[in-house]
Coordinates of C-alpha atoms and ligand atoms in Angstrom, one line a residue:
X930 CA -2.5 10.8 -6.5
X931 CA -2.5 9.7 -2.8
X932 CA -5.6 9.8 -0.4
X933 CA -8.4 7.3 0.0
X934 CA -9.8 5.6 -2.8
X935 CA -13.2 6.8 -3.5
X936 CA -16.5 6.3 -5.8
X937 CA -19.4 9.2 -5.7
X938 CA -22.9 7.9 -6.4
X939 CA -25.2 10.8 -6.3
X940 CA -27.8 12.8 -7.9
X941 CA -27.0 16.1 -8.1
X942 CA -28.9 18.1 -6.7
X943 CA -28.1 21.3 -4.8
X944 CA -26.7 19.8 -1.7
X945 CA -24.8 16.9 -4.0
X946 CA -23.4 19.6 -5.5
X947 CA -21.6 20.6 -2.4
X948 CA -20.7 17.2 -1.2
X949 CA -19.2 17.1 -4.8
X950 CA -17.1 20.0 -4.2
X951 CA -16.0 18.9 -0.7
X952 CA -14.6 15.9 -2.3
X953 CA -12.9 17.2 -5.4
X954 CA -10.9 20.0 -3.2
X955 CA -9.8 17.4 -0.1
X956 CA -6.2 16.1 -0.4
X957 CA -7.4 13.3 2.1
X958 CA -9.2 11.9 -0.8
X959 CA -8.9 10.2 -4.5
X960 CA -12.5 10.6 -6.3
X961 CA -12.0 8.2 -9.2
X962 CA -15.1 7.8 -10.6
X963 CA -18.9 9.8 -10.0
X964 CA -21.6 7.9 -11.0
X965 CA -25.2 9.1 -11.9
X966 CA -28.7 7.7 -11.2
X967 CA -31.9 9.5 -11.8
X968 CA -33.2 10.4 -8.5
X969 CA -33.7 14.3 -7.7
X970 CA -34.1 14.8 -11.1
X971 CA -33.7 12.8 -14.3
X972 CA -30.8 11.0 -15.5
X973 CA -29.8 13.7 -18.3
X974 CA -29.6 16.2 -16.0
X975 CA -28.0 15.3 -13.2
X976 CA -25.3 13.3 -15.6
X977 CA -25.1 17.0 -16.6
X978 CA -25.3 18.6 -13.7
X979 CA -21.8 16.4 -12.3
X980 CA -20.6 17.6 -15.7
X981 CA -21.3 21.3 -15.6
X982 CA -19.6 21.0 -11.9
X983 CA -16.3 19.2 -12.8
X984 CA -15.9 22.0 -15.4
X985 CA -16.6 25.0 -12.7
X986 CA -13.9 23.4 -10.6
X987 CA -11.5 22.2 -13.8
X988 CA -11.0 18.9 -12.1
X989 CA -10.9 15.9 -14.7
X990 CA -12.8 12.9 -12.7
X991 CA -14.7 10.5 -15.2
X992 CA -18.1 10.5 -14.9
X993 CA -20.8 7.2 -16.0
X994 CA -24.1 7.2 -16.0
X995 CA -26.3 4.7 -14.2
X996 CA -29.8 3.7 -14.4
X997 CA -32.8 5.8 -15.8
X998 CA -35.2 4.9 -12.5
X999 CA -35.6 2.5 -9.3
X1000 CA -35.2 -1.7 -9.7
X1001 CA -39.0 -1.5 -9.9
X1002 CA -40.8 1.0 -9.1
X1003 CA -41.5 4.8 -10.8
X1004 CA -39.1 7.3 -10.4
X1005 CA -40.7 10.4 -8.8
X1006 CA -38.6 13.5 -8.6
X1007 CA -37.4 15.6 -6.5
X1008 CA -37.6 18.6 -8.6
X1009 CA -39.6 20.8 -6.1
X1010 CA -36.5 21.0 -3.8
X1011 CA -33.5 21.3 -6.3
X1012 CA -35.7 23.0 -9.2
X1013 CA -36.7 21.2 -12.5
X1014 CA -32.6 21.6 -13.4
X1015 CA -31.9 19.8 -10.2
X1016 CA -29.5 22.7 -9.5
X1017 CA -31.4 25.7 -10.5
X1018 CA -30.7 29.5 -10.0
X1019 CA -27.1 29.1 -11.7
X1020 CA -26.1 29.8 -14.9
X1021 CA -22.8 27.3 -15.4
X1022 CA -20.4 28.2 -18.0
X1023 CA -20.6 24.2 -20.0
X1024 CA -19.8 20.9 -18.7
X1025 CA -16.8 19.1 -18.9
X1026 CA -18.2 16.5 -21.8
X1027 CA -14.3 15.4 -21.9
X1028 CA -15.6 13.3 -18.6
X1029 CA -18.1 11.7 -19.8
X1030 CA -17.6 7.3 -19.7
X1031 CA -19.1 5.2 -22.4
X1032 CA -19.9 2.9 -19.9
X1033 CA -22.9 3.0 -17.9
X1034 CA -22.0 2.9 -14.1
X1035 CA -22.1 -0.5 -13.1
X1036 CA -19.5 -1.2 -15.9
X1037 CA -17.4 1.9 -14.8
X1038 CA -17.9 1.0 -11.3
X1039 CA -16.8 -2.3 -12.0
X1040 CA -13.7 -1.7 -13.7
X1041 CA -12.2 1.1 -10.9
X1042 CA -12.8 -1.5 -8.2
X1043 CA -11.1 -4.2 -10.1
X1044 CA -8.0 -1.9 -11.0
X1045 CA -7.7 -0.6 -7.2
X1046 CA -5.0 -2.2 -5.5
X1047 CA -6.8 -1.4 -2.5
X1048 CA -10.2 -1.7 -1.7
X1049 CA -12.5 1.8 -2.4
X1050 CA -15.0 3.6 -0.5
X1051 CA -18.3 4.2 -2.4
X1052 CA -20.1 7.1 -0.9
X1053 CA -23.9 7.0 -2.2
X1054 CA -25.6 10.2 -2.0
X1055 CA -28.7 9.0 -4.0
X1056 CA -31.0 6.3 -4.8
X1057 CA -29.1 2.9 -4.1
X1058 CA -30.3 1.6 -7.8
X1059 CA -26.6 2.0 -9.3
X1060 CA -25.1 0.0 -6.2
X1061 CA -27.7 -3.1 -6.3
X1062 CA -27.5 -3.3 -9.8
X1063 CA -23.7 -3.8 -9.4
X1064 CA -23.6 -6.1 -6.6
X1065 CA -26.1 -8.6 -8.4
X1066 CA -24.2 -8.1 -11.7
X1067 CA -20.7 -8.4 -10.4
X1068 CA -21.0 -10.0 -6.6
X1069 CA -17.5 -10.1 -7.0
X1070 CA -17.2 -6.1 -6.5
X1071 CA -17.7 -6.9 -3.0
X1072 CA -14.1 -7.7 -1.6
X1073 CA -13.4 -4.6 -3.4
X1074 CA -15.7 -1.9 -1.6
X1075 CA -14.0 -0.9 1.6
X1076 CA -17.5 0.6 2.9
X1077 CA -20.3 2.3 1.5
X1078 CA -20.9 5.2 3.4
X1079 CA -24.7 6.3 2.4
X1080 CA -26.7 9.5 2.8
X1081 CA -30.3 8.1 3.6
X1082 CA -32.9 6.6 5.9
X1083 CA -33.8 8.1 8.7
X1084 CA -34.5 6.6 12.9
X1085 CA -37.0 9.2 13.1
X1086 CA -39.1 11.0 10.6
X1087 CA -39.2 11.2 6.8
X1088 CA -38.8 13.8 3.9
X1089 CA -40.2 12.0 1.3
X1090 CA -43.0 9.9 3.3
X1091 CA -44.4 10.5 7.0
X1092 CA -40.9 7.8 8.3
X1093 CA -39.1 7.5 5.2
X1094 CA -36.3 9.5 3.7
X1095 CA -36.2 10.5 -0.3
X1096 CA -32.9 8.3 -1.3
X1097 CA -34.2 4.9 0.0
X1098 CA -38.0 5.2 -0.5
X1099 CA -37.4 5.8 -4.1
X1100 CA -35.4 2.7 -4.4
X1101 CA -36.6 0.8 -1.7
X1102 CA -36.1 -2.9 -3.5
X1103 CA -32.3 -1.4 -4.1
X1104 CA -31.5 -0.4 -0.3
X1105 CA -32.9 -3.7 0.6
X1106 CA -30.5 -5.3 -1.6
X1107 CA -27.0 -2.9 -0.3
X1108 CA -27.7 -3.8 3.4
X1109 CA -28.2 -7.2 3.1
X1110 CA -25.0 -7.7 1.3
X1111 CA -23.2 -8.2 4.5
X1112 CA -20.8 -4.6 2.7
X1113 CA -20.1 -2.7 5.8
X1114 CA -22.1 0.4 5.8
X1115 CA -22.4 3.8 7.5
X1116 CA -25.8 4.9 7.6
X1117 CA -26.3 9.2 7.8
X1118 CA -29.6 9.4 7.7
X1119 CA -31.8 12.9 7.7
X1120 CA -31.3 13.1 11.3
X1121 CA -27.9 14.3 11.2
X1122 CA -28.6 17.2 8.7
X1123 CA -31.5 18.5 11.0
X1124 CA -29.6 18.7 13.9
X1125 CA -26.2 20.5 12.1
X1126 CA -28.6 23.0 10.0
X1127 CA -26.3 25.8 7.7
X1128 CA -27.2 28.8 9.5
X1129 CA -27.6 32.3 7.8
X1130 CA -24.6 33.1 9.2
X1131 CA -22.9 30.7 7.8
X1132 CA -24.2 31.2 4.5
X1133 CA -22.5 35.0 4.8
X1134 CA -19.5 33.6 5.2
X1135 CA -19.8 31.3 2.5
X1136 CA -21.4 34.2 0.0
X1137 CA -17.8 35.4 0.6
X1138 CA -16.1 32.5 -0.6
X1139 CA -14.7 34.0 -4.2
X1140 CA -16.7 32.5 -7.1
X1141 CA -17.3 28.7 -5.5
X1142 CA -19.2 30.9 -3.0
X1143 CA -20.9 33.1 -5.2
X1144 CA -22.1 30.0 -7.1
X1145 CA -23.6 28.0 -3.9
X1146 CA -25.2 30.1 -2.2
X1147 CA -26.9 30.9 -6.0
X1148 CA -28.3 27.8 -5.5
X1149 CA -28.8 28.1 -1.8
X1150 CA -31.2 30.6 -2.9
X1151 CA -33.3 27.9 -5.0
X1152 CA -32.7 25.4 -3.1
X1153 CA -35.8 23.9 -0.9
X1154 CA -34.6 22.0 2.0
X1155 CA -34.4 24.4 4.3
X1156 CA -34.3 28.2 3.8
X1157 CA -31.5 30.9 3.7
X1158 CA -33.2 32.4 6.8
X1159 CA -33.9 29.5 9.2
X1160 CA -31.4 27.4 8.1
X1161 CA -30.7 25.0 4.9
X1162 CA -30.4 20.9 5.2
X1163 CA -26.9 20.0 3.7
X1164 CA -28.0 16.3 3.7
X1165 CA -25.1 15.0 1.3
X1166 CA -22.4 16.8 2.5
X1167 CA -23.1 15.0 6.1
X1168 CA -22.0 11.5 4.4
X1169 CA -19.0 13.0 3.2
X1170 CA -18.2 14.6 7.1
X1171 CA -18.4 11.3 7.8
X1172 CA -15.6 9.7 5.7
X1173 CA -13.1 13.1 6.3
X1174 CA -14.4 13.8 10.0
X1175 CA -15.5 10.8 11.8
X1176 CA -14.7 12.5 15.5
X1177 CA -17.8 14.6 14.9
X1178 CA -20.4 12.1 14.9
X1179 CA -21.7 9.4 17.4
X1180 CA -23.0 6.6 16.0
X1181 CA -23.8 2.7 16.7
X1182 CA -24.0 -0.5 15.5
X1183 CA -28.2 -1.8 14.3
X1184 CA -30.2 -3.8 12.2
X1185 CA -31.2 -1.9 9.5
X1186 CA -34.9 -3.4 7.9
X1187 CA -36.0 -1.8 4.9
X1188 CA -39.8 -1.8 4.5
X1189 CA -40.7 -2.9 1.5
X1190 CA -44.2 -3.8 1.2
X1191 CA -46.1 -1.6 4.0
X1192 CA -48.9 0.2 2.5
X1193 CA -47.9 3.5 4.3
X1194 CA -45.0 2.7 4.9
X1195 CA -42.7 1.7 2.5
X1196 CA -39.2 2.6 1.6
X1197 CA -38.6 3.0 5.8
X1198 CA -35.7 2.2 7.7
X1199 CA -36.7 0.3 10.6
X1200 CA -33.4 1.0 12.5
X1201 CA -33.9 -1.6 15.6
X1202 CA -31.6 0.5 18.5
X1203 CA -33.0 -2.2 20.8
X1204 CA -32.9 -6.1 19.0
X1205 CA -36.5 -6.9 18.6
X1206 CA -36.2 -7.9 15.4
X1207 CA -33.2 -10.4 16.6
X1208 CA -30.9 -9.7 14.0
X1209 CA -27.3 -9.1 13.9
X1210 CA -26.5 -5.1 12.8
X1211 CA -25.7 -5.0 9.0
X1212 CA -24.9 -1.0 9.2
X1213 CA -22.9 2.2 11.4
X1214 CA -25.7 4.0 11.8
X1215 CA -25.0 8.0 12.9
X1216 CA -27.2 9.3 16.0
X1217 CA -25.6 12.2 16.7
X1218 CA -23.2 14.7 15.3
X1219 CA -21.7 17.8 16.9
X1220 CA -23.3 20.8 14.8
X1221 CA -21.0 23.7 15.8
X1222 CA -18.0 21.5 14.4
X1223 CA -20.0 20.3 11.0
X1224 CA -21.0 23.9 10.6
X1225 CA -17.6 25.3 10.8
X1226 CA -15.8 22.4 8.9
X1227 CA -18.3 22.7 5.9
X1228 CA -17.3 26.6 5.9
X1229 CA -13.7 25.7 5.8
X1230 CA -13.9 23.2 2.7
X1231 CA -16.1 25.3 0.6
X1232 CA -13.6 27.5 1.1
X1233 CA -11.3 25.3 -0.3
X1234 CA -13.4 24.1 -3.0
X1235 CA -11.2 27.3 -5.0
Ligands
BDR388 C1 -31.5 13.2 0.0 O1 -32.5 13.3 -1.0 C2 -32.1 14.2 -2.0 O2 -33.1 15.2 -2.3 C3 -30.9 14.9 -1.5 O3 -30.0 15.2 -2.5 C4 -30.3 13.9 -0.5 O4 -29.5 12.9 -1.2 C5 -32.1 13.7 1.3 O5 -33.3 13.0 1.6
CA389 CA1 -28.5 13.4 -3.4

Protein backbone atom coordinates (compact mmCIF):
# COMPACT_ATOMS: atom_id res chain seq x y z
CA UNK A 1 0.00 0.00 0.00
CA UNK A 2 1.51 3.38 -0.99
CA UNK A 3 0.33 6.94 0.34
CA UNK A 4 1.17 8.71 3.53
CA UNK A 5 1.49 6.98 6.56
CA UNK A 6 -1.30 7.74 8.92
CA UNK A 7 -2.92 7.15 12.58
CA UNK A 8 -6.71 8.34 13.25
CA UNK A 9 -7.43 9.31 16.85
CA UNK A 10 -11.08 10.18 16.98
CA UNK A 11 -14.31 9.74 18.67
CA UNK A 12 -16.77 8.97 16.43
CA UNK A 13 -19.19 10.89 16.21
CA UNK A 14 -21.26 12.04 13.26
CA UNK A 15 -18.70 14.25 11.68
CA UNK A 16 -15.68 11.60 12.71
CA UNK A 17 -17.54 9.45 10.87
CA UNK A 18 -17.04 11.37 7.75
CA UNK A 19 -13.51 12.29 8.20
CA UNK A 20 -13.28 8.38 8.65
CA UNK A 21 -14.67 7.81 5.34
CA UNK A 22 -12.54 10.53 3.62
CA UNK A 23 -9.60 8.75 4.77
CA UNK A 24 -10.36 5.07 4.17
CA UNK A 25 -11.41 5.92 0.31
CA UNK A 26 -8.16 8.43 -0.54
CA UNK A 27 -5.33 6.71 -2.46
CA UNK A 28 -3.08 9.64 -1.12
CA UNK A 29 -3.30 8.02 2.14
CA UNK A 30 -2.29 4.63 4.29
CA UNK A 31 -4.65 4.63 7.58
CA UNK A 32 -2.87 1.97 9.61
CA UNK A 33 -4.27 2.09 12.72
CA UNK A 34 -7.71 4.23 14.31
CA UNK A 35 -7.54 4.61 17.76
CA UNK A 36 -10.51 5.40 20.25
CA UNK A 37 -10.92 7.66 23.30
CA UNK A 38 -14.07 8.35 25.02
CA UNK A 39 -14.94 11.81 24.17
CA UNK A 40 -18.48 12.41 22.24
CA UNK A 41 -19.59 9.50 23.75
CA UNK A 42 -18.25 6.64 25.78
CA UNK A 43 -15.43 4.41 24.97
CA UNK A 44 -17.75 1.27 24.02
CA UNK A 45 -19.47 3.02 21.63
CA UNK A 46 -17.44 4.94 19.69
CA UNK A 47 -14.79 1.75 19.68
CA UNK A 48 -18.04 0.47 18.14
CA UNK A 49 -19.02 3.02 16.18
CA UNK A 50 -15.19 2.88 14.17
CA UNK A 51 -16.23 -0.77 14.04
CA UNK A 52 -19.66 -0.66 12.62
CA UNK A 53 -17.96 1.92 9.93
CA UNK A 54 -14.97 -0.20 8.73
CA UNK A 55 -17.59 -2.85 8.13
CA UNK A 56 -20.08 -0.44 6.05
CA UNK A 57 -16.99 0.36 3.91
CA UNK A 58 -15.37 -3.40 4.02
CA UNK A 59 -12.05 -1.81 4.63
CA UNK A 60 -9.80 -3.99 7.16
CA UNK A 61 -7.89 -1.12 9.31
CA UNK A 62 -7.10 -2.35 12.95
CA UNK A 63 -8.73 -0.61 15.46
CA UNK A 64 -7.42 -0.10 19.56
CA UNK A 65 -9.06 1.33 22.06
CA UNK A 66 -7.66 4.12 24.25
CA UNK A 67 -8.51 5.57 27.46
CA UNK A 68 -12.06 5.48 29.27
CA UNK A 69 -11.87 9.55 30.13
CA UNK A 70 -9.53 12.80 30.34
CA UNK A 71 -5.76 12.56 32.37
CA UNK A 72 -7.86 14.01 35.15
CA UNK A 73 -10.69 15.36 34.93
CA UNK A 74 -14.62 13.85 34.24
CA UNK A 75 -15.49 12.95 31.04
CA UNK A 76 -18.68 14.90 29.99
CA UNK A 77 -20.31 13.89 26.73
CA UNK A 78 -21.17 15.06 23.81
CA UNK A 79 -24.19 13.06 23.37
CA UNK A 80 -26.59 15.92 22.71
CA UNK A 81 -24.94 16.60 19.36
CA UNK A 82 -24.15 13.03 17.98
CA UNK A 83 -27.09 11.34 19.97
CA UNK A 84 -26.59 8.91 22.98
CA UNK A 85 -25.09 6.25 20.03
CA UNK A 86 -22.64 8.99 19.09
CA UNK A 87 -23.87 8.33 15.58
CA UNK A 88 -27.55 8.07 15.87
CA UNK A 89 -30.36 7.83 13.22
CA UNK A 90 -28.50 4.80 11.38
CA UNK A 91 -29.18 1.39 11.67
CA UNK A 92 -25.54 -0.26 10.56
CA UNK A 93 -25.53 -3.78 9.43
CA UNK A 94 -22.59 -5.11 12.44
CA UNK A 95 -19.16 -4.10 12.98
CA UNK A 96 -16.11 -5.46 11.74
CA UNK A 97 -15.09 -7.17 15.26
CA UNK A 98 -12.26 -8.92 13.02
CA UNK A 99 -10.56 -5.23 13.65
CA UNK A 100 -10.57 -5.00 16.87
CA UNK A 101 -6.59 -4.86 18.63
CA UNK A 102 -5.95 -6.39 21.97
CA UNK A 103 -3.91 -3.69 22.71
CA UNK A 104 -5.10 -0.61 24.11
CA UNK A 105 -4.04 2.50 21.86
CA UNK A 106 -0.98 3.71 23.30
CA UNK A 107 0.41 0.09 22.80
CA UNK A 108 -1.01 -0.13 19.18
CA UNK A 109 0.08 3.28 18.62
CA UNK A 110 3.30 2.48 19.75
CA UNK A 111 4.04 -0.52 17.78
CA UNK A 112 2.85 1.11 14.14
CA UNK A 113 5.24 3.97 14.74
CA UNK A 114 8.12 1.82 15.61
CA UNK A 115 7.44 -0.60 12.51
CA UNK A 116 7.09 2.60 10.01
CA UNK A 117 10.08 3.05 8.06
CA UNK A 118 8.99 6.44 7.83
CA UNK A 119 7.70 8.71 10.17
CA UNK A 120 3.55 8.80 10.40
CA UNK A 121 1.06 11.50 10.63
CA UNK A 122 -1.33 11.20 13.57
CA UNK A 123 -4.47 13.10 12.83
CA UNK A 124 -6.48 13.63 16.25
CA UNK A 125 -10.02 14.31 15.90
CA UNK A 126 -10.82 13.92 19.66
CA UNK A 127 -9.74 14.45 23.08
CA UNK A 128 -5.80 14.54 23.11
CA UNK A 129 -5.93 11.89 26.18
CA UNK A 130 -4.70 8.81 23.77
CA UNK A 131 -1.72 11.15 22.44
CA UNK A 132 -0.35 12.40 25.96
CA UNK A 133 -0.67 9.24 27.43
CA UNK A 134 1.66 7.95 24.57
CA UNK A 135 4.14 10.56 24.60
CA UNK A 136 4.78 10.27 28.42
CA UNK A 137 4.73 6.40 28.13
CA UNK A 138 6.91 6.08 25.15
CA UNK A 139 8.74 9.79 24.57
CA UNK A 140 10.55 7.88 22.17
CA UNK A 141 7.32 7.83 19.71
CA UNK A 142 8.34 11.31 19.03
CA UNK A 143 11.03 10.99 16.13
CA UNK A 144 8.43 8.84 14.77
CA UNK A 145 5.19 11.21 14.40
CA UNK A 146 5.80 13.23 11.26
CA UNK A 147 2.97 15.86 12.62
CA UNK A 148 -0.07 15.70 14.43
CA UNK A 149 -2.55 17.43 12.61
CA UNK A 150 -5.53 18.10 15.29
CA UNK A 151 -9.20 19.16 15.04
CA UNK A 152 -9.57 21.52 18.15
CA UNK A 153 -9.20 24.81 19.90
CA UNK A 154 -10.44 27.65 18.64
CA UNK A 155 -8.85 31.78 18.16
CA UNK A 156 -12.26 32.85 18.67
CA UNK A 157 -15.22 31.49 20.40
CA UNK A 158 -16.03 28.07 21.91
CA UNK A 159 -18.60 25.12 21.51
CA UNK A 160 -18.17 23.51 24.56
CA UNK A 161 -17.44 26.72 26.93
CA UNK A 162 -17.97 30.55 26.14
CA UNK A 163 -13.79 30.44 24.31
CA UNK A 164 -13.12 26.93 24.41
CA UNK A 165 -13.69 24.10 21.89
CA UNK A 166 -15.13 20.48 22.96
CA UNK A 167 -11.83 18.21 22.02
CA UNK A 168 -9.38 20.33 24.19
CA UNK A 169 -11.58 21.53 27.12
CA UNK A 170 -12.34 17.99 27.90
CA UNK A 171 -8.81 17.02 28.08
CA UNK A 172 -7.33 20.10 28.81
CA UNK A 173 -4.17 18.60 30.99
CA UNK A 174 -3.69 16.33 27.72
CA UNK A 175 -3.49 19.23 24.99
CA UNK A 176 -1.22 20.91 27.34
CA UNK A 177 0.97 18.01 27.29
CA UNK A 178 0.80 17.47 22.87
CA UNK A 179 1.82 21.18 22.32
CA UNK A 180 4.44 21.33 24.54
CA UNK A 181 6.17 18.36 23.20
CA UNK A 182 8.01 20.44 20.68
CA UNK A 183 5.82 17.49 17.84
CA UNK A 184 4.99 19.85 15.03
CA UNK A 185 1.32 20.46 14.95
CA UNK A 186 -1.42 21.85 12.73
CA UNK A 187 -4.03 23.38 14.69
CA UNK A 188 -7.90 23.38 12.80
CA UNK A 189 -9.72 24.74 15.20
CA UNK A 190 -13.73 25.50 15.13
CA UNK A 191 -13.11 28.41 13.10
CA UNK A 192 -12.50 26.78 10.06
CA UNK A 193 -15.74 24.55 10.07
CA UNK A 194 -17.86 27.91 10.70
CA UNK A 195 -16.62 29.60 7.91
CA UNK A 196 -16.85 26.37 5.17
CA UNK A 197 -20.49 25.33 6.65
CA UNK A 198 -22.15 22.06 4.40
CA UNK A 199 -24.86 23.83 2.83
CA UNK A 200 -28.35 22.17 2.06
CA UNK A 201 -27.34 22.10 -1.22
CA UNK A 202 -24.64 20.23 -0.72
CA UNK A 203 -26.28 17.78 1.37
CA UNK A 204 -28.64 17.04 -1.87
CA UNK A 205 -25.94 16.18 -3.67
CA UNK A 206 -24.55 14.06 -1.07
CA UNK A 207 -28.22 12.37 -0.35
CA UNK A 208 -27.38 11.20 -3.87
CA UNK A 209 -24.26 9.57 -3.22
CA UNK A 210 -25.48 5.63 -3.58
CA UNK A 211 -25.67 4.04 -0.06
CA UNK A 212 -22.46 6.01 1.64
CA UNK A 213 -24.85 8.92 0.93
CA UNK A 214 -27.88 7.56 1.96
CA UNK A 215 -26.12 6.59 5.24
CA UNK A 216 -24.65 10.26 6.06
CA UNK A 217 -26.97 12.38 5.51
CA UNK A 218 -29.11 9.62 7.96
CA UNK A 219 -26.98 10.92 10.43
CA UNK A 220 -26.86 14.45 9.09
CA UNK A 221 -30.40 14.33 10.01
CA UNK A 222 -29.44 13.56 13.89
CA UNK A 223 -26.67 15.28 13.94
CA UNK A 224 -26.57 18.67 16.10
CA UNK A 225 -23.84 20.91 14.91
CA UNK A 226 -25.51 22.65 12.66
CA UNK A 227 -28.73 21.91 10.88
CA UNK A 228 -29.73 20.34 7.37
CA UNK A 229 -31.31 23.78 6.64
CA UNK A 230 -28.77 26.46 7.63
CA UNK A 231 -25.91 24.53 7.28
CA UNK A 232 -24.01 21.55 9.27
CA UNK A 233 -20.32 22.00 11.05
CA UNK A 234 -18.13 19.16 9.52
CA UNK A 235 -15.51 19.95 12.20
CA UNK A 236 -13.30 16.61 11.66
CA UNK A 237 -13.41 16.42 8.20
CA UNK A 238 -11.61 20.01 8.15
CA UNK A 239 -8.32 18.32 9.77
CA UNK A 240 -8.36 15.82 7.23
CA UNK A 241 -8.65 18.77 4.27
CA UNK A 242 -5.83 19.83 5.81
CA UNK A 243 -3.46 16.77 5.38
CA UNK A 244 -5.07 15.96 1.51
CA UNK A 245 -5.69 19.80 0.61
CA UNK A 246 -3.29 22.13 2.17
CA UNK A 247 -3.78 24.93 -0.84
CA UNK A 248 -7.19 25.66 0.71
CA UNK A 249 -6.35 26.94 3.89
CA UNK A 250 -4.30 29.95 5.26
CA UNK A 251 -2.71 29.49 8.24
CA UNK A 252 0.39 30.80 10.55
CA UNK A 253 2.83 30.06 12.81
CA UNK A 254 1.69 30.95 17.10
CA UNK A 255 2.13 30.13 20.50
CA UNK A 256 -0.48 27.96 21.49
CA UNK A 257 -1.24 28.33 25.64
CA UNK A 258 -3.70 25.95 26.94
CA UNK A 259 -5.57 27.34 29.95
CA UNK A 260 -5.65 25.08 32.47
CA UNK A 261 -6.54 26.43 35.69
CA UNK A 262 -8.91 29.60 34.78
CA UNK A 263 -12.07 29.36 36.70
CA UNK A 264 -14.14 30.25 33.48
CA UNK A 265 -11.95 29.58 31.36
CA UNK A 266 -10.30 26.54 31.19
CA UNK A 267 -9.56 24.11 28.47
CA UNK A 268 -8.95 27.60 26.05
CA UNK A 269 -6.50 28.04 23.48
CA UNK A 270 -4.87 31.22 23.97
CA UNK A 271 -3.54 31.36 20.36
CA UNK A 272 -1.06 34.62 20.76
CA UNK A 273 -1.29 35.99 16.76
CA UNK A 274 0.71 38.89 18.24
CA UNK A 275 3.84 37.52 20.88
CA UNK A 276 2.67 38.83 24.17
CA UNK A 277 3.21 35.98 25.84
CA UNK A 278 6.96 35.94 24.31
CA UNK A 279 7.06 32.45 23.27
CA UNK A 280 8.29 30.78 20.29
CA UNK A 281 5.07 29.11 18.18
CA UNK A 282 4.77 25.40 19.10
CA UNK A 283 1.79 24.88 16.33
CA UNK A 284 0.37 25.72 12.31
CA UNK A 285 -2.46 27.15 13.29
CA UNK A 286 -5.36 27.54 10.34
CA UNK A 287 -7.07 31.10 10.00
CA UNK A 288 -8.67 30.81 7.05
CA UNK A 289 -9.87 28.38 4.56
CA UNK A 290 -11.52 28.90 1.15
CA UNK A 291 -15.22 27.45 1.80
CA UNK A 292 -16.42 27.16 -1.86
CA UNK A 293 -13.31 24.71 -2.52
CA UNK A 294 -13.83 22.63 1.11
CA UNK A 295 -17.49 22.45 0.19
CA UNK A 296 -16.93 20.99 -3.21
CA UNK A 297 -13.90 18.78 -2.25
CA UNK A 298 -15.89 17.17 0.67
CA UNK A 299 -18.77 16.40 -2.02
CA UNK A 300 -16.19 14.82 -4.24
CA UNK A 301 -14.67 12.35 -1.52
CA UNK A 302 -17.93 11.26 -0.11
CA UNK A 303 -18.52 10.38 -3.30
CA UNK A 304 -15.73 8.32 -3.29
CA UNK A 305 -16.13 6.90 -0.01
CA UNK A 306 -18.14 3.87 -2.46
C1 LIG B 1 -15.16 18.44 18.00
O1 LIG B 1 -15.93 17.96 19.08
C2 LIG B 1 -16.65 16.81 18.69
O2 LIG B 1 -18.00 16.90 19.10
C3 LIG B 1 -16.52 16.70 17.21
O3 LIG B 1 -16.49 15.33 16.84
C4 LIG B 1 -15.23 17.40 16.91
O4 LIG B 1 -14.12 16.52 17.02
C5 LIG B 1 -15.68 19.80 17.62
O5 LIG B 1 -15.56 20.67 18.71
CA1 LIG C 1 -14.42 14.07 17.01
Amino acid sequence: MSGTPVIIDTDPGIDDAVAIGIALASPALDVRLITTVGGNVNLENVTDNTLKLLKFWNKSVRVAKGAEGPLVRQLVDASSIHGASGMEGYEFDGTARECLSDKVAVEATYETLMASDEPVVIVAIAPLTNIALLLKVHPDAKRKIARIIMMGGTITRGNKGVLSEFNIATDPEAASIVFNSGIDIAMVGLDIAWQALILPGDIDKIRACGRTGKMLTALFDHYRGGSMKTGLKMYDPTAMAYLLEPGMFETTTAYVGIELAGSLTAGCTLVDLKGYLHQEPNATVCTGIDADGFRDWFVSCIKNCG
